[in-house]
Short mmCIF file of C-alpha atoms in Angstrom, two decimals:
data_model
loop_
_atom_site.label_atom_id
_atom_site.label_comp_id
_atom_site.label_asym_id
_atom_site.label_seq_id
_atom_site.Cartn_x
_atom_site.Cartn_y
_atom_site.Cartn_z
CA MET N 1 9.46 3.42 15.25
CA SER N 2 8.65 2.57 18.85
CA THR N 3 8.04 -0.67 20.64
CA THR N 4 6.11 -1.89 23.66
CA THR N 5 7.02 -4.85 25.84
CA HIS N 6 3.54 -6.35 26.24
CA LEU N 7 3.34 -9.54 24.16
CA MET N 8 0.52 -9.14 21.70
CA THR N 9 -1.22 -11.71 19.52
CA ALA N 10 -2.12 -11.44 15.83
CA GLU N 11 -5.80 -11.31 16.84
CA GLU N 12 -5.16 -8.32 19.11
CA LEU N 13 -3.18 -6.69 16.32
CA MET N 14 -6.22 -6.89 14.05
CA ASN N 15 -8.20 -4.76 16.48
CA ILE N 16 -5.79 -1.88 16.84
CA ASP N 17 -7.23 1.33 15.53
CA ASP N 18 -4.98 4.32 15.97
CA GLU N 19 -5.10 5.79 12.51
CA PRO N 20 -2.94 6.87 10.77
CA ASN N 21 -0.18 4.76 12.33
CA ARG N 22 0.83 1.40 10.92
CA HIS N 23 1.74 -1.67 12.90
CA GLU N 24 3.60 -4.92 12.73
CA LEU N 25 4.22 -7.58 15.31
CA ILE N 26 7.61 -9.20 15.87
CA LYS N 27 7.56 -12.13 18.28
CA GLY N 28 4.65 -10.57 20.13
CA GLU N 29 6.25 -7.16 20.29
CA LEU N 30 4.25 -4.34 18.71
CA LEU N 31 6.00 -2.07 16.24
CA THR N 32 4.34 1.25 15.57
CA MET N 33 5.27 3.24 12.48
CA SER N 34 4.17 6.70 11.44
CA PRO N 35 2.65 6.98 8.00
CA PRO N 36 5.24 7.72 5.33
CA GLY N 37 5.50 10.93 3.33
CA LEU N 38 4.56 11.60 -0.28
CA THR N 39 7.81 10.41 -1.86
CA HIS N 40 7.36 6.98 -0.30
CA GLY N 41 3.85 6.80 -1.73
CA ILE N 42 4.91 7.81 -5.21
CA VAL N 43 7.75 5.28 -5.32
CA THR N 44 5.55 2.50 -3.93
CA VAL N 45 2.84 3.08 -6.52
CA ASN N 46 5.38 3.34 -9.37
CA LEU N 47 6.99 0.04 -8.47
CA SER N 48 3.66 -1.67 -7.67
CA THR N 49 2.33 -0.80 -11.08
CA VAL N 50 5.29 -2.01 -13.11
CA LEU N 51 5.38 -5.21 -11.06
CA HIS N 52 1.61 -5.69 -11.30
CA ASN N 53 1.56 -5.09 -15.04
CA HIS N 54 4.28 -7.73 -15.51
CA VAL N 55 2.89 -10.28 -13.04
CA LYS N 56 -0.64 -9.99 -14.43
CA ALA N 57 0.34 -10.10 -18.13
CA ASN N 58 2.40 -13.23 -17.56
CA ASN N 59 0.07 -14.84 -15.04
CA LEU N 60 2.93 -15.24 -12.58
CA GLY N 61 0.98 -15.00 -9.35
CA LEU N 62 -0.38 -12.39 -7.00
CA LEU N 63 0.88 -8.92 -6.17
CA ILE N 64 -0.43 -7.30 -3.05
CA GLY N 65 0.16 -4.12 -1.08
CA GLU N 66 0.41 -3.65 2.71
CA ALA N 67 -1.16 -6.97 3.63
CA GLY N 68 -0.35 -8.77 6.85
CA PHE N 69 1.60 -12.03 6.74
CA LYS N 70 1.45 -14.13 9.87
CA LEU N 71 4.86 -15.76 10.03
CA GLU N 72 5.24 -17.09 13.56
CA ILE N 73 2.87 -18.26 16.25
CA ASN N 74 3.17 -17.92 20.03
CA PRO N 75 4.68 -15.43 20.18
CA ASP N 76 3.14 -14.11 16.96
CA THR N 77 4.97 -12.34 14.19
CA VAL N 78 2.95 -10.41 11.60
CA LEU N 79 4.76 -8.34 9.00
CA ALA N 80 3.20 -6.12 6.35
CA PRO N 81 5.55 -5.27 3.49
CA ASP N 82 4.82 -2.32 1.21
CA ILE N 83 4.51 -4.76 -1.70
CA ALA N 84 4.48 -8.56 -1.74
CA PHE N 85 4.57 -11.08 -4.55
CA ILE N 86 3.39 -14.67 -4.23
CA ALA N 87 4.17 -17.03 -7.08
CA ARG N 88 1.16 -18.66 -8.75
CA ASP N 89 1.90 -22.19 -7.55
CA ARG N 90 1.89 -20.95 -3.97
CA VAL N 91 -1.11 -18.59 -3.98
CA GLY N 92 -3.72 -21.16 -2.89
CA ILE N 93 -6.97 -19.88 -1.46
CA ILE N 94 -7.33 -16.17 -0.74
CA THR N 95 -8.92 -15.57 2.65
CA PRO N 96 -9.84 -12.20 4.16
CA GLY N 97 -7.51 -12.28 7.19
CA PHE N 98 -3.74 -12.42 7.54
CA ARG N 99 -2.02 -14.92 5.32
CA SER N 100 -0.08 -17.68 7.05
CA GLY N 101 3.37 -18.06 5.56
CA PRO N 102 5.71 -15.71 3.77
CA PRO N 103 5.47 -14.23 0.27
CA ASP N 104 8.13 -15.12 -2.30
CA LEU N 105 9.16 -11.48 -2.49
CA ALA N 106 8.79 -8.74 0.10
CA VAL N 107 9.46 -5.15 -0.98
CA GLU N 108 10.12 -2.50 1.63
CA VAL N 109 10.30 1.13 0.56
CA MET N 110 12.31 3.15 3.08
CA SER N 111 10.58 6.19 4.51
CA GLN N 112 12.48 9.19 5.73
CA TRP N 113 12.33 7.91 9.29
CA ASP N 114 13.59 4.38 8.69
CA THR N 115 17.21 3.74 9.59
CA LYS N 116 19.53 1.33 7.78
CA PRO N 117 19.96 -0.99 10.81
CA GLU N 118 16.16 -1.28 11.14
CA VAL N 119 15.83 -2.08 7.47
CA ASP N 120 18.64 -4.66 7.63
CA ARG N 121 17.08 -6.30 10.66
CA LYS N 122 13.74 -6.54 8.90
CA ALA N 123 15.32 -7.97 5.74
CA ALA N 124 17.14 -10.62 7.80
CA LEU N 125 13.88 -11.49 9.56
CA TRP N 126 11.98 -11.85 6.29
CA LEU N 127 14.62 -14.22 4.92
CA GLU N 128 14.77 -16.20 8.16
CA LEU N 129 10.99 -16.58 8.04
CA GLY N 130 10.94 -17.93 4.50
CA ALA N 131 10.82 -15.11 1.95
CA LYS N 132 12.99 -15.91 -1.07
CA SER N 133 13.94 -12.33 -1.70
CA VAL N 134 13.65 -8.92 -0.05
CA TRP N 135 14.02 -5.66 -1.93
CA ASN N 136 14.95 -2.58 0.06
CA VAL N 137 14.08 0.46 -1.99
CA ASN N 138 15.84 3.66 -0.93
CA PRO N 139 14.21 6.75 -2.46
CA LYS N 140 16.86 9.07 -1.00
CA LYS N 141 19.82 7.22 -2.54
CA ARG N 142 17.76 6.04 -5.52
CA THR N 143 18.93 2.46 -5.06
CA VAL N 144 17.36 -0.97 -4.69
CA GLU N 145 19.12 -3.58 -2.60
CA VAL N 146 18.11 -7.14 -3.40
CA ASN N 147 18.67 -9.57 -0.52
CA ARG N 148 18.18 -13.21 -1.30
CA ALA N 149 17.66 -16.28 0.84
CA ASP N 150 20.82 -17.83 -0.63
CA GLY N 151 22.81 -15.01 0.99
CA GLU N 152 23.40 -13.07 -2.21
CA ARG N 153 23.06 -9.31 -1.91
CA ARG N 154 23.04 -6.99 -4.92
CA LEU N 155 22.80 -3.23 -4.99
CA PHE N 156 21.19 -1.63 -8.04
CA HIS N 157 21.82 2.05 -8.75
CA ASP N 158 19.82 4.63 -10.67
CA THR N 159 21.35 3.75 -14.05
CA ASP N 160 21.05 -0.03 -13.56
CA GLU N 161 18.32 -2.36 -14.64
CA LEU N 162 16.75 -4.17 -11.72
CA VAL N 163 16.27 -7.93 -12.14
CA ASP N 164 15.58 -10.76 -9.72
CA ASP N 165 14.44 -14.17 -10.93
CA THR N 166 12.08 -14.39 -7.96
CA VAL N 167 9.78 -12.53 -10.38
CA PRO N 168 10.65 -14.32 -13.63
CA GLY N 169 11.27 -12.09 -16.63
CA PHE N 170 10.80 -8.84 -14.70
CA ARG N 171 13.19 -6.04 -15.46
CA VAL N 172 12.86 -2.32 -14.91
CA LYS N 173 15.24 0.60 -15.00
CA VAL N 174 15.85 1.71 -11.44
CA SER N 175 15.39 5.34 -12.50
CA GLU N 176 11.79 4.56 -13.57
CA ILE N 177 10.90 3.60 -10.01
CA PHE N 178 11.95 7.04 -8.80
CA ALA N 179 10.46 9.04 -11.68
CA MET E 1 -4.39 0.76 11.51
CA SER E 2 -3.61 -2.93 11.70
CA PRO E 3 -1.98 -4.57 8.70
CA VAL E 4 -4.71 -5.37 6.25
CA GLY E 5 -5.93 -8.82 5.35
CA PHE E 6 -5.45 -10.43 2.01
CA THR E 7 -8.67 -9.41 0.34
CA HIS E 8 -8.10 -5.77 1.25
CA GLY E 9 -4.54 -5.92 -0.09
CA THR E 10 -5.61 -7.44 -3.38
CA VAL E 11 -8.45 -4.97 -3.93
CA THR E 12 -6.24 -1.99 -3.07
CA MET E 13 -3.57 -3.18 -5.48
CA ASN E 14 -6.09 -3.74 -8.31
CA LEU E 15 -7.65 -0.31 -7.97
CA SER E 16 -4.30 1.48 -7.51
CA VAL E 17 -2.95 -0.02 -10.68
CA MET E 18 -6.08 0.77 -12.73
CA LEU E 19 -6.05 4.36 -11.49
CA TYR E 20 -2.32 4.71 -12.08
CA ASN E 21 -2.58 3.26 -15.60
CA HIS E 22 -5.10 6.02 -16.35
CA VAL E 23 -3.57 8.93 -14.41
CA LYS E 24 0.02 8.52 -15.62
CA PRO E 25 -0.46 8.25 -19.43
CA ASN E 26 -2.96 11.12 -19.34
CA ASN E 27 -0.67 13.18 -17.14
CA LEU E 28 -3.51 13.96 -14.74
CA GLY E 29 -1.50 14.17 -11.55
CA VAL E 30 0.03 12.01 -8.86
CA LEU E 31 -1.33 8.78 -7.44
CA VAL E 32 0.03 7.57 -4.13
CA GLY E 33 -0.63 4.78 -1.68
CA GLU E 34 -0.79 5.04 2.13
CA VAL E 35 0.93 8.33 2.76
CA GLY E 36 0.24 10.83 5.48
CA PHE E 37 -1.60 14.09 4.80
CA LYS E 38 -1.33 16.66 7.55
CA LEU E 39 -4.67 18.41 7.48
CA GLU E 40 -4.92 20.30 10.76
CA THR E 41 -2.42 21.80 13.14
CA ASN E 42 -2.58 22.15 16.91
CA PRO E 43 -4.14 19.75 17.55
CA ASP E 44 -2.76 17.92 14.53
CA THR E 45 -4.75 15.71 12.20
CA VAL E 46 -2.84 13.34 9.94
CA LEU E 47 -4.77 10.92 7.77
CA ALA E 48 -3.39 8.24 5.48
CA PRO E 49 -5.87 6.97 2.89
CA ASP E 50 -5.24 3.66 1.11
CA ILE E 51 -4.95 5.51 -2.19
CA ALA E 52 -4.83 9.24 -2.90
CA PHE E 53 -4.94 11.25 -6.11
CA ILE E 54 -3.66 14.81 -6.43
CA ALA E 55 -4.52 16.65 -9.66
CA SER E 56 -1.56 18.00 -11.64
CA ASP E 57 -2.48 21.66 -11.13
CA ARG E 58 -2.37 21.18 -7.36
CA ILE E 59 0.78 19.09 -6.97
CA GLY E 60 3.27 21.89 -6.42
CA ALA E 61 6.64 21.06 -4.89
CA ARG E 62 7.27 17.51 -3.75
CA THR E 63 8.65 17.40 -0.26
CA PRO E 64 9.64 14.24 1.61
CA GLY E 65 7.45 14.77 4.70
CA TYR E 66 3.69 14.96 5.07
CA ARG E 67 1.81 16.89 2.50
CA LEU E 68 -0.04 19.82 4.01
CA ASP E 69 -3.05 19.89 1.68
CA PRO E 70 -5.74 17.30 1.19
CA PRO E 71 -5.70 15.16 -1.94
CA ASP E 72 -8.42 15.68 -4.54
CA LEU E 73 -9.51 12.08 -4.07
CA ALA E 74 -9.09 9.83 -1.04
CA VAL E 75 -9.86 6.14 -1.46
CA GLU E 76 -10.50 3.99 1.58
CA VAL E 77 -10.80 0.24 1.15
CA MET E 78 -12.78 -1.27 4.02
CA SER E 79 -11.07 -4.07 5.86
CA GLN E 80 -13.05 -6.75 7.65
CA TRP E 81 -12.56 -4.92 10.92
CA ASP E 82 -13.84 -1.52 9.76
CA THR E 83 -17.42 -0.65 10.65
CA LYS E 84 -19.75 1.51 8.55
CA PRO E 85 -20.02 4.28 11.20
CA GLU E 86 -16.21 4.52 11.33
CA VAL E 87 -16.02 4.74 7.57
CA ASP E 88 -18.76 7.39 7.43
CA ARG E 89 -17.05 9.41 10.13
CA LYS E 90 -13.76 9.31 8.23
CA THR E 91 -15.49 10.28 4.99
CA ALA E 92 -17.13 13.30 6.60
CA LEU E 93 -13.77 14.33 8.02
CA TRP E 94 -12.02 14.07 4.66
CA LEU E 95 -14.66 16.22 2.98
CA GLU E 96 -14.66 18.73 5.80
CA LEU E 97 -10.87 19.02 5.50
CA GLY E 98 -10.92 19.69 1.78
CA ALA E 99 -10.93 16.48 -0.25
CA LYS E 100 -13.17 16.79 -3.31
CA SER E 101 -14.19 13.18 -3.32
CA VAL E 102 -13.94 10.09 -1.12
CA TRP E 103 -14.42 6.57 -2.41
CA ASN E 104 -15.35 3.90 0.09
CA VAL E 105 -14.60 0.52 -1.40
CA ASN E 106 -16.40 -2.39 0.25
CA PRO E 107 -14.86 -5.74 -0.75
CA LYS E 108 -17.50 -7.70 1.15
CA LYS E 109 -20.47 -6.08 -0.61
CA ARG E 110 -18.46 -5.50 -3.79
CA THR E 111 -19.55 -1.88 -3.97
CA VAL E 112 -17.94 1.53 -4.24
CA GLU E 113 -19.58 4.51 -2.58
CA VAL E 114 -18.54 7.86 -4.03
CA ASN E 115 -18.98 10.84 -1.69
CA LEU E 116 -18.49 14.26 -3.22
CA ALA E 117 -17.78 17.54 -1.46
CA ASN E 118 -21.01 18.98 -2.87
CA GLY E 119 -22.96 16.45 -0.81
CA GLU E 120 -23.69 14.05 -3.65
CA LYS E 121 -23.40 10.37 -2.74
CA ARG E 122 -23.48 7.61 -5.32
CA LEU E 123 -23.34 3.87 -4.77
CA PHE E 124 -21.86 1.74 -7.54
CA HIS E 125 -22.62 -1.98 -7.60
CA GLU E 126 -20.74 -4.82 -9.17
CA THR E 127 -22.41 -4.55 -12.55
CA ASP E 128 -21.97 -0.75 -12.72
CA GLU E 129 -19.24 1.27 -14.28
CA LEU E 130 -17.46 3.48 -11.79
CA SER E 131 -16.69 7.06 -12.80
CA ASP E 132 -16.08 10.31 -10.96
CA ASP E 133 -15.08 13.63 -12.56
CA THR E 134 -12.49 14.08 -9.84
CA VAL E 135 -10.35 11.75 -11.99
CA PRO E 136 -11.29 12.97 -15.47
CA GLY E 137 -12.01 10.25 -18.00
CA PHE E 138 -11.56 7.36 -15.58
CA ARG E 139 -14.11 4.57 -15.89
CA ILE E 140 -13.90 0.93 -14.98
CA GLY E 141 -16.27 -1.93 -14.30
CA VAL E 142 -16.70 -2.26 -10.55
CA SER E 143 -16.31 -6.04 -10.85
CA GLU E 144 -12.74 -5.55 -12.15
CA ILE E 145 -11.71 -4.11 -8.79
CA PHE E 146 -12.77 -7.27 -6.99
CA THR E 147 -11.23 -9.88 -9.29
#
């Protein structure tokens, strides 16, 4: 992850094209991330699917991958979690650009080049900017850390069942995510 | 790439889940989102499609870093800031570097263009059923992707 000091806007962010890197904007500061490896992709799709199947079957809201959420203006902050969930009563109108406002749940799957302090900083930022819950999924340790806006933090291990009432009724064995 | 907009994110999620729900129970291989494939060395080429499928007989060992072979199928969902020439250029590159098939999903036009390594190109519209032997047995209504 590298940063530049030039303050960038969300509109400028939309026009960056330096495939295959990924970008986010924190208070106008550009974050550039390399694409993750295969393990990250497998874990993200596993978890997306179990979440999607539950959210869809119960009509709970919208599940979305890698979309940009515009969370602050001037300087702009745009974050793009690996998976996001927005509860039905908050979905509103779907527009093609970045969504203004946070999701209920942001899921970040750690890649091999993310460090714990970076992940903690991002989780704190998500919660500060209005997400109700942030899941940090660690494929290496096979754990999921659930960080909630009320300050509660729970660590789920491989043999645990992951639950978080931000997604009502959802439960999955942690080991399934890493299968 | 920039973070994608909401339409792109929804379409990608829909199609990923439909593919996964077919690939996993039929044990066809591995489906992944947004991961890097290192396809050329010195100078290096690393591409990261929105969705990739690797057939079971080609998976081999799973390593944490970039995979060194192309996927069988690369799916690119166009965002509002992608242009058709860019998408065509990327498609040609994928096929040149060994992908068997590239799907270009266009949320605006509600179409899926399937480009095969043998040069065949097929355009599926909203009322069509999408299929491609690269993912054996998979078929879905194109409209389902855009709901």
